[in-house]
Tab-separated table of C-alpha atoms in Angstrom:
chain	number	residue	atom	x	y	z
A	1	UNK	CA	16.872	-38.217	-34.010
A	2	UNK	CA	14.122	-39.006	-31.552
A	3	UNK	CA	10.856	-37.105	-30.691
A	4	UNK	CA	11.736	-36.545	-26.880
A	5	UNK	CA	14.346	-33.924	-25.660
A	6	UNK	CA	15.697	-34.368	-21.818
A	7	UNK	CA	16.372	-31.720	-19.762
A	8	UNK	CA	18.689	-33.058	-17.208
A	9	UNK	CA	20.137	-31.357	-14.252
A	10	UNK	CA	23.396	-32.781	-12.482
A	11	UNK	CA	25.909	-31.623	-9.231
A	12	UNK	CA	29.366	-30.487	-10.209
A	13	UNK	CA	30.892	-32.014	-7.507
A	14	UNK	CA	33.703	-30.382	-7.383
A	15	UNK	CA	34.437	-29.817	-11.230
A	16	UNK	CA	33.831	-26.992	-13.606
A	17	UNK	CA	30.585	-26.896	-15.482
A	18	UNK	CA	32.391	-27.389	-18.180
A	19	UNK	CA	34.296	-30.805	-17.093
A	20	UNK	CA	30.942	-31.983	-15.721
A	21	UNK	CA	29.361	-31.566	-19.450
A	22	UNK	CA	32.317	-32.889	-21.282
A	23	UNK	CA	32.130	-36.186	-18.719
A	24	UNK	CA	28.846	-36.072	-19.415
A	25	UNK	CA	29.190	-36.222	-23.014
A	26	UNK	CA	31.921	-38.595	-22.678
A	27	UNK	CA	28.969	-41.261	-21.434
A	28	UNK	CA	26.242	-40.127	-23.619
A	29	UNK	CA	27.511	-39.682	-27.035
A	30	UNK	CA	26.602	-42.681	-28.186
A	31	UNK	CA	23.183	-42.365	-27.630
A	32	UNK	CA	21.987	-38.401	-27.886
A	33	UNK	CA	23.294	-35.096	-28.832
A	34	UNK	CA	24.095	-33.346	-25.624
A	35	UNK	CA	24.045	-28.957	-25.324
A	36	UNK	CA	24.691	-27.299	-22.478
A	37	UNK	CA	22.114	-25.161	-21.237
A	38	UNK	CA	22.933	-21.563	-19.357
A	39	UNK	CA	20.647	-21.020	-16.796
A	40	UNK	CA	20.761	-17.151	-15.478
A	41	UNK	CA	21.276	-16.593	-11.884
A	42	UNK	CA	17.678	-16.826	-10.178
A	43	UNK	CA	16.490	-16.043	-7.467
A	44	UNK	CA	16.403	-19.119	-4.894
A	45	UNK	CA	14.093	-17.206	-2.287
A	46	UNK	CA	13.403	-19.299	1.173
A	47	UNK	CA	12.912	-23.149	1.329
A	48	UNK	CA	9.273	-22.724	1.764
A	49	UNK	CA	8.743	-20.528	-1.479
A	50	UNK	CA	10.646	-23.341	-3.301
A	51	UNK	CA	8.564	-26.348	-1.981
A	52	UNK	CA	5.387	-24.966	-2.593
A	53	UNK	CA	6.786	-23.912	-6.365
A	54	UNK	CA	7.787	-27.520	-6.603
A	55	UNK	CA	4.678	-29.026	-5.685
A	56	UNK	CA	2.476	-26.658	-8.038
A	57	UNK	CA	5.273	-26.256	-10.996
A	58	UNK	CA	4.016	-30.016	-12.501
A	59	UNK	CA	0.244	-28.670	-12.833
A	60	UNK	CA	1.621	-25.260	-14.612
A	61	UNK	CA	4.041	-27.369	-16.621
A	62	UNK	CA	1.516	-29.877	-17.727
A	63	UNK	CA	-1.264	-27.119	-19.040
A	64	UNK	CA	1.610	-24.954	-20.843
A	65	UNK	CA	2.135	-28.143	-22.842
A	66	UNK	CA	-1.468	-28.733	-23.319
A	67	UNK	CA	-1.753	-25.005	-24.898
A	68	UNK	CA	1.311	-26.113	-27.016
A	69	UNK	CA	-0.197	-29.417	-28.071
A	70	UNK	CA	-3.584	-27.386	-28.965
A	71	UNK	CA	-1.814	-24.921	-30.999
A	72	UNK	CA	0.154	-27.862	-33.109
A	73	UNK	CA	-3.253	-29.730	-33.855
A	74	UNK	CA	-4.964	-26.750	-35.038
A	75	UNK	CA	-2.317	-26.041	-37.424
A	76	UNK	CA	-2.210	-29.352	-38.342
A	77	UNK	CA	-6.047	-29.478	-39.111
A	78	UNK	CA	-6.501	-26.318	-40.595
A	79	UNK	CA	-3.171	-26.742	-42.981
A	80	UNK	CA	-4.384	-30.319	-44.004
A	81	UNK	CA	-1.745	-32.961	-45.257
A	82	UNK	CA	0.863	-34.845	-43.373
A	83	UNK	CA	3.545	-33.133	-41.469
A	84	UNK	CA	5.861	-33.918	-44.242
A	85	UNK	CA	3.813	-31.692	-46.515
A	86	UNK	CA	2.864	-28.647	-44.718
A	87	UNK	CA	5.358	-25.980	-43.403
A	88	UNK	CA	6.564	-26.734	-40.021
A	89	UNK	CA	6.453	-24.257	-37.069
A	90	UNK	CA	9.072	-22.377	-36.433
A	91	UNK	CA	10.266	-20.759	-33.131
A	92	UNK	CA	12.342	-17.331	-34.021
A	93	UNK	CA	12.713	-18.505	-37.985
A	94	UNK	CA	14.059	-22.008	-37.338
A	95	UNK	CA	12.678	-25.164	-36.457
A	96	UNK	CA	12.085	-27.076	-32.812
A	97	UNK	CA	14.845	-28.969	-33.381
A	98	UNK	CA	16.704	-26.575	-34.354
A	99	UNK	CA	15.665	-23.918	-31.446
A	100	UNK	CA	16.057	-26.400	-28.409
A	101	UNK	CA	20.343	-26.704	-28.679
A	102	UNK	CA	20.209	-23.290	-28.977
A	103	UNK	CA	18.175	-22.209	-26.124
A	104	UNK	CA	18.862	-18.677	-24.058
A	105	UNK	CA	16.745	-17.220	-21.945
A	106	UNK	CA	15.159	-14.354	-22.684
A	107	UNK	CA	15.505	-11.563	-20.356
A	108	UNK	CA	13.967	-8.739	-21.486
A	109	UNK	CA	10.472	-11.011	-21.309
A	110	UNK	CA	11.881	-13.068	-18.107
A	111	UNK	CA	13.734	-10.796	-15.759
A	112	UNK	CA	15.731	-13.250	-14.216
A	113	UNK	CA	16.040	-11.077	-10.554
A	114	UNK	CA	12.312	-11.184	-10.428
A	115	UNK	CA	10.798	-13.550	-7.652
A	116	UNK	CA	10.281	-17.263	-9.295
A	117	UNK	CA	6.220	-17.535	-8.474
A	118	UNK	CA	5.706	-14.262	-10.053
A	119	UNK	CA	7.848	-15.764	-13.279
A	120	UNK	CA	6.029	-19.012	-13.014
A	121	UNK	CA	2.912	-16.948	-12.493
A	122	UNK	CA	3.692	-14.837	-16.106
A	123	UNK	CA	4.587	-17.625	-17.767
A	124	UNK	CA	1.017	-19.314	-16.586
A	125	UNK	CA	-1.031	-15.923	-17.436
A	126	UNK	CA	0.828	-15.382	-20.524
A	127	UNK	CA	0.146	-18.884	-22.209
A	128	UNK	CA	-3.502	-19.085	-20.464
A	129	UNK	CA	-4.315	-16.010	-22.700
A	130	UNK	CA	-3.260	-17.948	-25.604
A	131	UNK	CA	-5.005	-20.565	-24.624
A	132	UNK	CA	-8.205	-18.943	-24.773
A	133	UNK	CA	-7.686	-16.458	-27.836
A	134	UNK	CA	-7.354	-20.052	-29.459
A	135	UNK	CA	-10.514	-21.640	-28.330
A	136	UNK	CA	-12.212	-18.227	-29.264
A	137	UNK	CA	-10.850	-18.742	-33.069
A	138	UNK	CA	-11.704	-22.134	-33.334
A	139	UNK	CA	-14.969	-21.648	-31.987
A	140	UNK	CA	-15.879	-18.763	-34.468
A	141	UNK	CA	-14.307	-20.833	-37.368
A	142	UNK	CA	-16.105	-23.703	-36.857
A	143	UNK	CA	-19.357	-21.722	-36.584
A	144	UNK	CA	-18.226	-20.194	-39.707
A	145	UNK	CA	-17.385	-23.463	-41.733
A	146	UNK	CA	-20.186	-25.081	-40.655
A	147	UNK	CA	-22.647	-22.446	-41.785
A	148	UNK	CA	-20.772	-22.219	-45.245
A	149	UNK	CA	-21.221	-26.335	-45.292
A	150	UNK	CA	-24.725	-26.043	-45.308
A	151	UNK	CA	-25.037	-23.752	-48.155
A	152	UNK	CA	-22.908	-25.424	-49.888
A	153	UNK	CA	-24.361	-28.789	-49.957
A	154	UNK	CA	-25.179	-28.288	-53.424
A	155	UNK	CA	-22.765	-29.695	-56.865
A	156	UNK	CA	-21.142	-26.514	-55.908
A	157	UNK	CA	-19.655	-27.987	-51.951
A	158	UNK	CA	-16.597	-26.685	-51.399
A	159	UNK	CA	-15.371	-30.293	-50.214
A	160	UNK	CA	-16.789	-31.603	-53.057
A	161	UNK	CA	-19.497	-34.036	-51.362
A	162	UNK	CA	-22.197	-34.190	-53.799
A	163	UNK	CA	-25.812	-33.555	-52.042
A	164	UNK	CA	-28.495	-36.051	-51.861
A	165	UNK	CA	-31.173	-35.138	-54.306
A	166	UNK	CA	-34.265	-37.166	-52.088
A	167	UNK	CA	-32.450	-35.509	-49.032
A	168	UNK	CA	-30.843	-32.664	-49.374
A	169	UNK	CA	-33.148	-29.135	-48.614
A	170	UNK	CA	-34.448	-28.649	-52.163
A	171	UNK	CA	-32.685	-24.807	-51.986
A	172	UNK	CA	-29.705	-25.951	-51.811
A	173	UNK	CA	-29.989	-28.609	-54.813
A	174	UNK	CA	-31.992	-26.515	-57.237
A	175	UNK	CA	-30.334	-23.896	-59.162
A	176	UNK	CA	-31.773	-21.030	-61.213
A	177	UNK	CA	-30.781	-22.841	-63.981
A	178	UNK	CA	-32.346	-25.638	-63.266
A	179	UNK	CA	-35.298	-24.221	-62.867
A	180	UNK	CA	-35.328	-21.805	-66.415
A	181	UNK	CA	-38.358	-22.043	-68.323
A	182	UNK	CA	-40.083	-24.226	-65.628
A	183	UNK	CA	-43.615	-22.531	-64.181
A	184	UNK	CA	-44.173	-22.936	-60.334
A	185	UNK	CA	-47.956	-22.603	-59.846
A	186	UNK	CA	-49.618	-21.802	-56.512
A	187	UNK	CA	-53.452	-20.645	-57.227
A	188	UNK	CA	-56.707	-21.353	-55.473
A	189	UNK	CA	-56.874	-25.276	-57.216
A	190	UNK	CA	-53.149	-25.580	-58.240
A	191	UNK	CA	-50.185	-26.110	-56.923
A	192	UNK	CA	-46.476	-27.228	-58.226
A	193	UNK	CA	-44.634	-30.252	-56.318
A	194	UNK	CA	-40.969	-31.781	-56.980
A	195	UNK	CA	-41.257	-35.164	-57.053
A	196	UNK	CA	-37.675	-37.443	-56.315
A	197	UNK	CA	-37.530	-40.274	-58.384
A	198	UNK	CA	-34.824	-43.430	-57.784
A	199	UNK	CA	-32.974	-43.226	-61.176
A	200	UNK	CA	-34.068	-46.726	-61.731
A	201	UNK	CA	-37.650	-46.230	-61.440
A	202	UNK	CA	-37.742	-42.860	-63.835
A	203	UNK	CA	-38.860	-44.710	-66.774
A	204	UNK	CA	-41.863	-46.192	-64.607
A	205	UNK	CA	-42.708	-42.590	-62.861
A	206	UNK	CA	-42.821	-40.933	-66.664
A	207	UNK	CA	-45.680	-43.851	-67.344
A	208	UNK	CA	-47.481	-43.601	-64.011
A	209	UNK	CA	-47.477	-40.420	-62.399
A	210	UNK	CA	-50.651	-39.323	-64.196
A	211	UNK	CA	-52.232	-42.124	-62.556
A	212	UNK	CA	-50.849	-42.393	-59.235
A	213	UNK	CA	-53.646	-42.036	-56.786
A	214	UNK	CA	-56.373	-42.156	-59.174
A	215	UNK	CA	-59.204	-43.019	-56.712
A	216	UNK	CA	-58.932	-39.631	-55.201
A	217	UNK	CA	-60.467	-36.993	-57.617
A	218	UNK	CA	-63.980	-38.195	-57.917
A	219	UNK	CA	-66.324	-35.875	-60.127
A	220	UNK	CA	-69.657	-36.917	-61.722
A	221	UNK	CA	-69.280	-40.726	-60.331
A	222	UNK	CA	-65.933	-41.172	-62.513
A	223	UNK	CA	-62.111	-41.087	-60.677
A	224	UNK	CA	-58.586	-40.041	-61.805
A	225	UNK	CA	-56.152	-38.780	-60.310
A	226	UNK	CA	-54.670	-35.029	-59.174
A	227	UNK	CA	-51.730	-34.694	-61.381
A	228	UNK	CA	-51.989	-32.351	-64.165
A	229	UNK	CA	-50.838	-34.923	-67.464
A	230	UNK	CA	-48.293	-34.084	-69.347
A	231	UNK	CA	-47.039	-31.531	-66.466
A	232	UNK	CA	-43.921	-33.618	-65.529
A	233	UNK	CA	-40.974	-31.568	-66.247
A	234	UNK	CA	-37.273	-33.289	-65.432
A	235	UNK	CA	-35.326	-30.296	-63.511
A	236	UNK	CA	-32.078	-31.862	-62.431
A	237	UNK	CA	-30.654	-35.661	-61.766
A	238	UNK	CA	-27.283	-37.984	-61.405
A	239	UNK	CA	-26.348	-41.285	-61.252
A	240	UNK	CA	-28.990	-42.206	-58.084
A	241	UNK	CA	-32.241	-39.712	-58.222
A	242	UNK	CA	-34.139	-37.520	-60.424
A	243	UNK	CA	-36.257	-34.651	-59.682
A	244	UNK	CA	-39.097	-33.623	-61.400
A	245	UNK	CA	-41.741	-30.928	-61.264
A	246	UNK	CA	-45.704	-32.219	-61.194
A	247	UNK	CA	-48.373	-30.292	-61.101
A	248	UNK	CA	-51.502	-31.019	-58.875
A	249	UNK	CA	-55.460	-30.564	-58.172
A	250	UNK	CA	-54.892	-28.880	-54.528
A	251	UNK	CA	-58.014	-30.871	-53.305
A	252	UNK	CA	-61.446	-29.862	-52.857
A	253	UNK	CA	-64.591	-29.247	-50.271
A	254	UNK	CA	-66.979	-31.970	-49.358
A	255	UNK	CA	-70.606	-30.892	-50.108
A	256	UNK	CA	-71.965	-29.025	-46.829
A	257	UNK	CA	-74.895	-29.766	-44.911
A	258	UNK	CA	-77.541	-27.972	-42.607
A	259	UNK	CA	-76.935	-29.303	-38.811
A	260	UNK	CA	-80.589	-27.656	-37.593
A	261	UNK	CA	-80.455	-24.249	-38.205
A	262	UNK	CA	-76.869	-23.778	-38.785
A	263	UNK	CA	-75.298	-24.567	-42.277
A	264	UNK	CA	-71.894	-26.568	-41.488
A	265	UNK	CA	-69.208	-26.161	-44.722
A	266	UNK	CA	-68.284	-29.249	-45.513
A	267	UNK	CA	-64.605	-30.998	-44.956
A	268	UNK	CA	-61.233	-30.221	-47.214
A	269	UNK	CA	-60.231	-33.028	-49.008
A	270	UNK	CA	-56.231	-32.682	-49.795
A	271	UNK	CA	-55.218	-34.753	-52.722
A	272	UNK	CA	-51.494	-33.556	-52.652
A	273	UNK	CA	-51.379	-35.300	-49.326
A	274	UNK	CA	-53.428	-38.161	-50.919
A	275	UNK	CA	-50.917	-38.558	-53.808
A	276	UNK	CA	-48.023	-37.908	-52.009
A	277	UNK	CA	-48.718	-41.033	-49.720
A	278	UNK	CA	-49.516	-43.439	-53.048
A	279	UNK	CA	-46.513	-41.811	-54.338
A	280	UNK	CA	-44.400	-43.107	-51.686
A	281	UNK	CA	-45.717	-46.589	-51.998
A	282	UNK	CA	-43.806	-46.548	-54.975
A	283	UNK	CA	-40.688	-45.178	-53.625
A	284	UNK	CA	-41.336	-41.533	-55.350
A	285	UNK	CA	-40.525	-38.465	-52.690
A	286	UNK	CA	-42.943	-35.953	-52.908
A	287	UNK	CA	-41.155	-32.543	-52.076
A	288	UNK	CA	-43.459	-29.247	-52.027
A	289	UNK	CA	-40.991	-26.521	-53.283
A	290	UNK	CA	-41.638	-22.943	-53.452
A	291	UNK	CA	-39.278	-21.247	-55.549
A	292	UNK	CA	-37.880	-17.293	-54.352
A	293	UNK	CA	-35.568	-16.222	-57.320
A	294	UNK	CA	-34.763	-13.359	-54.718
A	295	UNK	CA	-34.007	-15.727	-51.850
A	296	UNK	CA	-31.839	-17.708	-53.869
A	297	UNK	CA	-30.119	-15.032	-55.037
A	298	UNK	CA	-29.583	-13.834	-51.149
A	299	UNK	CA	-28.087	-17.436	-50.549
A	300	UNK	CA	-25.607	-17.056	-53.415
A	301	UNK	CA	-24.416	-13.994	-52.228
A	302	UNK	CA	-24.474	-14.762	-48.800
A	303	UNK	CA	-22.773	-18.402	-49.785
A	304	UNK	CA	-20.098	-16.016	-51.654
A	305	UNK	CA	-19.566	-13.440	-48.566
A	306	UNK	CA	-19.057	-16.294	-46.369
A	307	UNK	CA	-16.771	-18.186	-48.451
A	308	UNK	CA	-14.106	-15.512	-48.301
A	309	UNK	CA	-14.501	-14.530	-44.803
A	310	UNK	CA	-14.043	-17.907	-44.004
A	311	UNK	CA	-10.436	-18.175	-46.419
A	312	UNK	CA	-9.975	-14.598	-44.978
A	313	UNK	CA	-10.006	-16.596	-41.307
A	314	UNK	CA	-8.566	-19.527	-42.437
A	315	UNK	CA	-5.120	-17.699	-43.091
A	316	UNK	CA	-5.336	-15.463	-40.142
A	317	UNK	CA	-5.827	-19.066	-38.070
A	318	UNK	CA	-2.613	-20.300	-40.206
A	319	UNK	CA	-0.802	-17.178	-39.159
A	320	UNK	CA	-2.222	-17.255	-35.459
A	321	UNK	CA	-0.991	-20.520	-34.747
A	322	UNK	CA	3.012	-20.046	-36.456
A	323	UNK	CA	3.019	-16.753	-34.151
A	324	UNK	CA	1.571	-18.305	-30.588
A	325	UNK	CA	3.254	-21.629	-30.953
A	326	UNK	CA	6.423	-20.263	-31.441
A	327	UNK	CA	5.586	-17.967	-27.955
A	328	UNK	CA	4.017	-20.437	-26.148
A	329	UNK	CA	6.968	-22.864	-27.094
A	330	UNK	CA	9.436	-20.330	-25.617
A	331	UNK	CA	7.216	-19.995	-22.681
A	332	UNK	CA	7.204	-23.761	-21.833
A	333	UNK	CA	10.687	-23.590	-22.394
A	334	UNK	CA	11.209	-20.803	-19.796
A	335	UNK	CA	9.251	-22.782	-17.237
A	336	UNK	CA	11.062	-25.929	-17.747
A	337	UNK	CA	14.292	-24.400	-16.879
A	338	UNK	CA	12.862	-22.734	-13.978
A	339	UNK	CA	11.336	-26.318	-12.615
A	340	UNK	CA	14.998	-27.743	-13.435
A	341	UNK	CA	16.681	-24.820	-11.433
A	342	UNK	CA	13.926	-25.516	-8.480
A	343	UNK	CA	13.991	-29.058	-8.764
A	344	UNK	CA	18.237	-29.163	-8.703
A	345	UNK	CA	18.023	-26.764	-5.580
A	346	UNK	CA	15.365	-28.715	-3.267
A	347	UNK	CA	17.844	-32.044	-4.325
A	348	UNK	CA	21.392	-30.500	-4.271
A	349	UNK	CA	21.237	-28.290	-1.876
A	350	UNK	CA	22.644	-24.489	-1.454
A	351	UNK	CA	25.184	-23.069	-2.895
A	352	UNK	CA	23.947	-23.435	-6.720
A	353	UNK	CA	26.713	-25.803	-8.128
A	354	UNK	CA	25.031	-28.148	-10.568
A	355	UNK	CA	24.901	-28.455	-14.650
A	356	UNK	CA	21.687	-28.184	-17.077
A	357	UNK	CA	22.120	-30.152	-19.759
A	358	UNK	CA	19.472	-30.679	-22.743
A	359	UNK	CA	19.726	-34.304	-24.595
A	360	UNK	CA	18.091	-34.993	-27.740
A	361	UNK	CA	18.026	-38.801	-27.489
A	362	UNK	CA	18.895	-40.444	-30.945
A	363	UNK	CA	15.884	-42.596	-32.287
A	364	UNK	CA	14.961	-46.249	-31.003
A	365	UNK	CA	18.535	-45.155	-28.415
A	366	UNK	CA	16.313	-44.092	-25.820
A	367	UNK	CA	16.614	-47.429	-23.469
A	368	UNK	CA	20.479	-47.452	-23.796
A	369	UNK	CA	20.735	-43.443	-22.699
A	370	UNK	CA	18.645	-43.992	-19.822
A	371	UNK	CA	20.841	-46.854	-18.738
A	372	UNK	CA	24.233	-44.689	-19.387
A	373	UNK	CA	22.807	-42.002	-17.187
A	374	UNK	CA	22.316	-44.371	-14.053
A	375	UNK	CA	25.428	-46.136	-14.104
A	376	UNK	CA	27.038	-42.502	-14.579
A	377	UNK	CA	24.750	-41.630	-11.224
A	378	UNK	CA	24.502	-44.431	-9.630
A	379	UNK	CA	26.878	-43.397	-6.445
A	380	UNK	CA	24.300	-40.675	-6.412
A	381	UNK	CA	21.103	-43.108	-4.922
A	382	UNK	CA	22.328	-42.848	-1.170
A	383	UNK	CA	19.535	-42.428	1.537
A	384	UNK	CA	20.024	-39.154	1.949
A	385	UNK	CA	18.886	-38.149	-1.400
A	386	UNK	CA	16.130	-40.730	-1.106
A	387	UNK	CA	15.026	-39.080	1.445
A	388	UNK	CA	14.194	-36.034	-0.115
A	389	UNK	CA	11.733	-37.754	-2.843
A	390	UNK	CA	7.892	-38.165	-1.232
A	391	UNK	CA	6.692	-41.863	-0.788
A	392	UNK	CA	4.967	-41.651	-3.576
A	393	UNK	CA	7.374	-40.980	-6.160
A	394	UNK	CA	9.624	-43.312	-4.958
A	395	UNK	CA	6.979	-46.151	-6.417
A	396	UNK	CA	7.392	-44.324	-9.774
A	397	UNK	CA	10.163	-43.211	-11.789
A	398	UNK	CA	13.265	-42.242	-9.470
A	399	UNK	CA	16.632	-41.073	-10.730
A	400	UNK	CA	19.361	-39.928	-8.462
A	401	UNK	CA	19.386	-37.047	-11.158
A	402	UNK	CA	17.121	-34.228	-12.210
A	403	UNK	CA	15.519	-34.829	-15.272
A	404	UNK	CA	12.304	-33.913	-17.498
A	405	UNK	CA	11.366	-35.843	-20.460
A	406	UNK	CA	8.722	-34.563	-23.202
A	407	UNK	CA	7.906	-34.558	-26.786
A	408	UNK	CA	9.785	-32.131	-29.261
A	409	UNK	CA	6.636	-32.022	-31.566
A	410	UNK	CA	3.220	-34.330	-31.474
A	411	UNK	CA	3.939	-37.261	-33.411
């Protein structure tokens, strides 16, 4: 069976509704399943009413099926997997294809006697405010996922992407237990620095770190450099980086000097900075990491509190969207008949005497229905009928029929 269902609208002319379906059928057989749909008796109001319906029912029809399009990709992103996979939508416990032969119009939600802009005018509201409780939801879920992403861009990522150790925020990389029995100094002349090391070049940062920058602690006309020796404790790695803990000279003061009568303190020197550029000349990172048992223990908890909030909105979005796509489905499905019913009257004319027919074209048969359909209409194209279609449909698609085409489902 194909994608596409057609609603198509023809005149009796002078048959029952049922003889006009079954010669219907009789042509189309072949190429489609054919139902016939029972449209209530609506009210046709004056002319006017119905030409300015016609003329605004394509806009209303086109963003009902944009809310029904939005609905099906949500599902489909938030359920993951291929359609084959995942549970389908259903519309009152049974599938689309399934629902559409078996159509009926709903009249406790659509009174038929009610005036056809205020039904069009429901059905617009009611699907609008769908529309936006969605983008509300995805908004908030997004925020939500995002925010969990970031914490998460430790080993522990819930979509498993492993964090960049020379990257990623050192909080979310370093775990308490990678940190156990490791001594983060901060003093007056100390301080404790991770240092990320290409896993290739470990070997050579064990040898040289102790020497890196040696020109830059000068002290009774000899130099070495700031980093404590045998400080270099290995906290965590994998297959591309390692990071290690160094401890460091913080720097110290120039001697000062009298500038007339005022004594002037002499300048800071900073070897971190110092060794952390002739670090980098050798591809090592250096990363100044201050380490908040407390604030990592906030993070976990907060990582933990967000996780299920975001599962807990994950299956209320799964549940949302089998709910308001089988209502906005039924909607669109409203309106369509309604822009069949308005569409047959403006071409047929007064009394109501035409047939609504819905065709579910079978697959790759699509060309060969259409072509059944006009020779079965063709002593319907007279001028007259022409005449009724605007100049610039006429350079589109024309049938001497009433018919909407659309998509059961997104592919």
């Amino acid at each position: 069976m194909s994608n596409e269902f057609w609603l198509l609208t023809v005149p009796n002319e002078g048959r029952t509704p049922e003889q006009t379906f079954e010669r219907l059928r009789r042509y189309t057989d072949e190429f489609s399943k054919g139902y016939l749909v029972q449209i209530p008796s609506l009210t046709v109001g004056t002319l006017d009413s119905l030409m300015a319906l016609s003329d605004d029912m394509e806009k209303v029809d086109n963003s009902i099926e944009v809310a029904v399009r939005k609905i099906e990709r949500q599902y489909a992103e938030i359920c993951g997997g291929s359609g084959r996979t995942r549970e389908p939508l259903l519309i009152d416990a049974v599938p689309v294809e399934r629902y559409l032969p078996s159509f009926v119009w709903e009249h406790a939600k659509y009174p038929h006697r009610r005036a056809l802009p205020e039904l069009v005018g429901s059905l617009r509201s009611c699907v609008g405010a769908i529309e936006d409780e969605l983008k509300h939801l995805t908004i908030t879920y997004a925020e939500k996922t995002q925010k969990l992403a970031s914490l998460n861009r430790g080993a522990a990522a819930t979509k498993g992407a492993k964090a960049s150790l020379a990257l990623s925020p050192l909080e979310d990389v370093l775990r308490p237990e990678h940190l156990e029995g490791v001594e983060f100094l901060d003093t007056e002349y100390l301080v404790t620095v991770v240092v990320a090391v290409p896993k290739p070049k470990e070997a050579q940062f064990l040898e040289t770190y102790a020497s890196i920058a040696s020109d830059v602690v000068i002290s009774d006309g000899a130099a070495c450099s700031p980093a404590v020796p045998g400080s270099a404790t290995k906290l965590t790695g994998d297959a591309e980086a390692c990071l290690y803990a160094v401890t460091l000279l913080k720097g110290r003061r120039a001697p000062g000097k009298f500038e007339g009568d005022a004594w002037a303190p002499g300048a800071f020197v900073d070897f971190v900075q110092a060794y952390a550029a002739a670090a980098k000349a050798l591809q090592f990172q250096l990363r100044p990491f201050s380490y908040d048992a407390e604030r990592v223990a906030r993070n976990e908890s907060e990582r933990k509190a967000l996780g299920a909030e975001v599962d807990r909105l994950h299956a209320s979005i799964v549940r949302w969207c089998k709910a308001h796509f089988a209502e906005s489905f039924v909607a669109w499905m409203h309106l369509k008949v309604i822009r069949a019913f308005v569409e047959s009257v403006l071409r047929y004319g007064l009394p109501v005497d035409f047939v609504t027919a819905l065709l579910l074209p079978l697959k790759f048969r699509e060309p060969q229905l259409q072509a059944a359909l006009d020779k079965m209409f063709s002593h319907l194209t007279r001028d007259d009928a022409r005449g009724l279609v605007e100049d610039d449909e006429k350079v589109g698609e024309y049938y001497p029929y009433v018919i909407q085409k659309s998509a059961a489902l997104l592919a």
